[in-house]
Coordinates of C-alpha atoms and ligand atoms in Angstrom, one line a residue:
X1 CA -104.8 76.1 -73.3
X2 CA -103.0 72.9 -72.3
X3 CA -99.9 73.2 -70.1
X4 CA -97.4 70.5 -70.9
X5 CA -94.3 69.6 -68.9
X6 CA -91.7 68.5 -71.4
X7 CA -88.4 66.9 -70.1
X8 CA -85.3 68.7 -71.2
X9 CA -82.8 66.7 -73.2
X10 CA -82.8 63.9 -75.8
X11 CA -86.1 62.3 -74.7
X12 CA -87.8 65.8 -74.7
X13 CA -86.6 66.4 -78.2
X14 CA -88.2 63.1 -79.4
X15 CA -91.4 63.8 -77.5
X16 CA -91.7 67.3 -78.9
X17 CA -91.3 66.0 -82.4
X18 CA -94.0 63.5 -81.7
X19 CA -96.4 66.2 -80.3
X20 CA -95.5 68.5 -83.3
X21 CA -96.3 65.7 -85.7
X22 CA -99.9 65.3 -84.3
X23 CA -100.7 69.1 -84.3
X24 CA -99.1 70.6 -81.2
X25 CA -96.3 72.6 -82.8
X26 CA -94.6 75.4 -81.1
X27 CA -91.7 76.4 -83.3
X28 CA -90.2 78.8 -80.8
X29 CA -89.0 75.8 -78.9
X30 CA -86.2 75.6 -81.4
X31 CA -85.0 79.1 -80.6
X32 CA -81.5 78.8 -79.1
X33 CA -82.1 80.7 -75.9
X34 CA -82.6 80.1 -72.2
X35 CA -86.4 80.5 -72.2
X36 CA -88.3 77.8 -70.2
X37 CA -91.9 78.6 -71.3
X38 CA -93.0 78.4 -75.0
X39 CA -96.6 78.9 -76.1
X40 CA -98.6 78.7 -79.3
X41 CA -102.1 80.2 -79.1
X42 CA -103.0 78.7 -82.4
X43 CA -102.4 75.1 -81.4
X44 CA -103.4 75.8 -77.8
X45 CA -100.3 74.6 -76.0
X46 CA -97.9 76.0 -73.5
X47 CA -94.7 73.9 -73.0
X48 CA -92.6 74.1 -69.9
X49 CA -89.1 72.7 -70.2
X50 CA -88.3 70.9 -66.9
X51 CA -85.7 68.6 -65.5
X52 CA -86.8 65.1 -66.5
X53 CA -86.8 64.0 -62.9
X54 CA -89.2 66.9 -62.0
X55 CA -91.9 66.3 -64.7
X56 CA -94.1 64.2 -62.4
X57 CA -93.9 66.8 -59.6
X58 CA -95.2 69.6 -61.9
X59 CA -98.0 67.4 -63.1
X60 CA -99.0 66.1 -59.7
X61 CA -99.2 69.6 -58.3
X62 CA -101.2 70.9 -61.3
X63 CA -98.5 73.4 -62.4
X64 CA -98.7 71.4 -65.7
X65 CA -101.9 69.6 -66.9
X66 CA -100.0 66.9 -68.7
X67 CA -96.4 65.7 -69.0
X68 CA -94.1 63.1 -70.5
X69 CA -92.0 61.2 -68.0
X70 CA -89.9 58.0 -67.9
X71 CA -91.5 55.1 -66.1
X72 CA -88.5 54.9 -63.8
X73 CA -89.2 58.4 -62.5
X74 CA -92.9 57.7 -62.2
X75 CA -92.2 54.5 -60.1
X76 CA -89.5 56.2 -58.0
X77 CA -91.6 59.3 -57.2
X78 CA -94.9 57.5 -56.6
X79 CA -96.6 60.6 -58.0
X80 CA -100.4 60.6 -57.8
X81 CA -101.2 61.2 -61.5
X82 CA -103.0 59.4 -64.3
X83 CA -100.7 57.4 -66.5
X84 CA -102.5 57.5 -69.8
X85 CA -100.3 56.1 -72.5
X86 CA -97.0 54.3 -73.1
X87 CA -95.2 56.4 -75.8
X88 CA -92.7 53.7 -76.5
X89 CA -89.8 56.2 -76.5
X90 CA -86.7 56.2 -74.4
X91 CA -86.8 52.4 -73.9
X92 CA -84.4 51.0 -71.3
X93 CA -84.5 48.9 -68.2
X94 CA -83.8 49.3 -64.5
X95 CA -81.4 46.5 -63.5
X96 CA -79.3 45.2 -60.7
X97 CA -75.7 45.1 -61.9
X98 CA -72.4 44.0 -60.3
X99 CA -68.8 43.2 -61.1
X100 CA -68.1 40.6 -63.8
X101 CA -68.2 37.2 -62.1
X102 CA -69.9 38.6 -59.0
X103 CA -71.1 36.0 -56.5
X104 CA -73.6 37.1 -53.8
X105 CA -73.0 36.2 -50.2
X106 CA -76.6 35.5 -49.0
X107 CA -75.7 35.6 -45.3
X108 CA -74.4 39.2 -45.6
X109 CA -76.5 42.4 -45.9
X110 CA -76.2 43.5 -49.5
X111 CA -74.9 47.0 -50.1
X112 CA -76.8 48.6 -53.0
X113 CA -75.8 51.9 -54.6
X114 CA -78.6 53.7 -56.5
X115 CA -80.4 56.9 -57.2
X116 CA -83.6 54.8 -57.4
X117 CA -84.0 54.2 -53.7
X118 CA -87.7 53.3 -53.8
X119 CA -87.5 51.0 -56.7
X120 CA -84.5 49.2 -55.2
X121 CA -86.2 48.9 -51.7
X122 CA -89.4 47.6 -53.4
X123 CA -87.5 45.0 -55.4
X124 CA -85.4 43.7 -52.5
X125 CA -88.4 43.7 -50.2
X126 CA -90.3 41.5 -52.8
X127 CA -87.5 38.9 -52.6
X128 CA -87.0 39.3 -48.8
X129 CA -83.4 40.3 -49.1
X130 CA -82.0 42.6 -46.5
X131 CA -80.1 45.5 -47.9
X132 CA -78.3 48.7 -47.1
X133 CA -79.0 51.6 -49.5
X134 CA -76.3 54.0 -50.6
X135 CA -78.0 56.9 -52.3
X136 CA -76.0 58.4 -55.1
X137 CA -77.0 61.0 -57.7
X138 CA -75.0 59.9 -60.7
X139 CA -72.0 57.8 -62.0
X140 CA -73.5 55.0 -60.0
X141 CA -71.2 52.5 -61.8
X142 CA -68.3 53.8 -59.7
X143 CA -69.7 52.4 -56.5
X144 CA -68.9 48.7 -56.9
X145 CA -65.6 49.6 -58.6
X146 CA -64.5 51.5 -55.5
X147 CA -65.9 49.0 -53.0
X148 CA -68.6 51.5 -51.9
X149 CA -71.3 49.0 -52.7
X150 CA -71.7 45.3 -53.7
X151 CA -74.1 46.0 -56.5
X152 CA -76.0 48.9 -58.2
X153 CA -79.6 49.4 -59.2
X154 CA -79.5 51.6 -62.3
X155 CA -80.8 52.3 -65.8
X156 CA -79.3 50.2 -68.6
X157 CA -79.9 51.3 -72.1
X158 CA -77.2 50.0 -74.5
X159 CA -75.2 48.3 -71.8
X160 CA -72.1 50.2 -72.8
X161 CA -71.5 51.9 -69.5
X162 CA -71.6 48.6 -67.7
X163 CA -69.4 46.9 -70.2
X164 CA -66.8 49.7 -70.1
X165 CA -66.6 49.5 -66.4
X166 CA -66.4 45.7 -66.2
X167 CA -69.9 45.3 -64.8
X168 CA -72.7 43.1 -65.9
X169 CA -76.5 42.9 -65.5
X170 CA -77.4 40.5 -62.7
X171 CA -81.2 40.9 -62.8
X172 CA -83.6 43.0 -64.8
X173 CA -86.1 44.7 -62.4
X174 CA -88.4 46.5 -64.8
X175 CA -88.6 47.7 -68.4
X176 CA -88.9 51.4 -68.9
X177 CA -90.3 53.8 -71.5
X178 CA -91.8 57.3 -71.6
X179 CA -95.3 57.7 -70.4
X180 CA -97.9 60.4 -71.1
X181 CA -99.4 61.5 -67.7
X182 CA -102.1 63.9 -66.6
X183 CA -102.9 65.8 -63.4
X184 CA -106.1 64.3 -61.9
X185 CA -108.0 67.5 -61.6
X186 CA -107.0 68.7 -65.0
X187 CA -108.2 65.4 -66.4
X188 CA -111.7 66.4 -65.3
X189 CA -111.6 70.1 -66.1
X190 CA -109.8 69.9 -69.4
X191 CA -111.3 66.6 -70.3
X192 CA -111.8 67.2 -74.0
X193 CA -108.4 68.8 -74.6
X194 CA -106.6 66.0 -72.9
X195 CA -108.7 63.3 -74.5
X196 CA -108.0 64.9 -78.0
X197 CA -104.3 64.9 -77.3
X198 CA -104.4 61.3 -76.0
X199 CA -106.3 60.1 -79.1
X200 CA -103.9 61.8 -81.5
X201 CA -100.9 60.4 -79.7
X202 CA -102.5 56.9 -79.6
X203 CA -103.3 57.0 -83.3
X204 CA -99.8 58.1 -84.2
X205 CA -98.2 55.3 -82.0
X206 CA -100.5 52.6 -83.5
X207 CA -99.5 53.8 -87.0
X208 CA -95.8 53.8 -86.1
X209 CA -96.0 50.3 -84.7
X210 CA -97.7 48.8 -87.7
Ligands
PRP1 C1 -77.5 56.6 -67.3 C2 -77.4 55.4 -66.4 C3 -76.2 54.7 -66.9 C4 -76.2 54.9 -68.4 C5 -76.7 53.7 -69.1 O1 -76.7 57.5 -66.9 O2 -77.3 55.9 -65.1 O3 -75.0 55.3 -66.3 O4 -77.1 56.0 -68.6 O5 -76.7 53.8 -70.5 P1 -76.0 52.7 -71.4 O6 -76.5 51.4 -70.9 O7 -76.5 53.1 -72.8 O8 -74.5 52.9 -71.2 P2 -76.9 59.1 -67.3 O9 -76.3 59.3 -68.6 O10 -78.3 59.4 -67.1 O11 -76.0 59.8 -66.2 P3 -75.9 59.6 -64.6 O12 -74.5 59.1 -64.4 O13 -76.1 61.0 -64.1 O14 -76.9 58.6 -64.1

């Protein structure tokens, strides 16, 4: 049986539909209850519904054999897992954003609000810019509005949140999409099951893109 960490929420719904369409159905997942584990002996899968930001942790520690996670979370966590496939779902980008008309003062240390501390540190180190990180957990866009930070490093999908808060993209750091990942030991011990799932997902994605 393959244990799959599935992110709760909109991305998880899309990912489940994709897995269902290639033979890994588990209809009970649609039951409107608070259950977190769903299995289907016939298709050989057990799904765990986890917080999106925790998927890589479950997979890295082997609590799940495989999982689906946003590249942003993968980069931020630095989890030691195999990244096997780009599923092309949940496309967005991690950007630096600031107030409309923002002009940076290069001689001052830049105050950066973000929940992506490692991505932000890595990006600014790569351009040799000294920064102070202000770690937030959500509603990051508020920080420059209230003068808590100069800029933010955050996910931009439609750009609506920035627009409605008079902010704009200053730099795109990295494009993001959902990735199919595997635990390193499971990749050996459950090689054929994981390879079969990977092949089916790859074939479906190629078909979708053509
Ligand atoms: C994310 C992100 C932005 C928003 C971007 O927030 O942090 O706030 O989505 O989407 P948009 O470009 O389509 O407007 P999320 O909904 O995850 O909530 P958060 O405030 O907890 O980060």
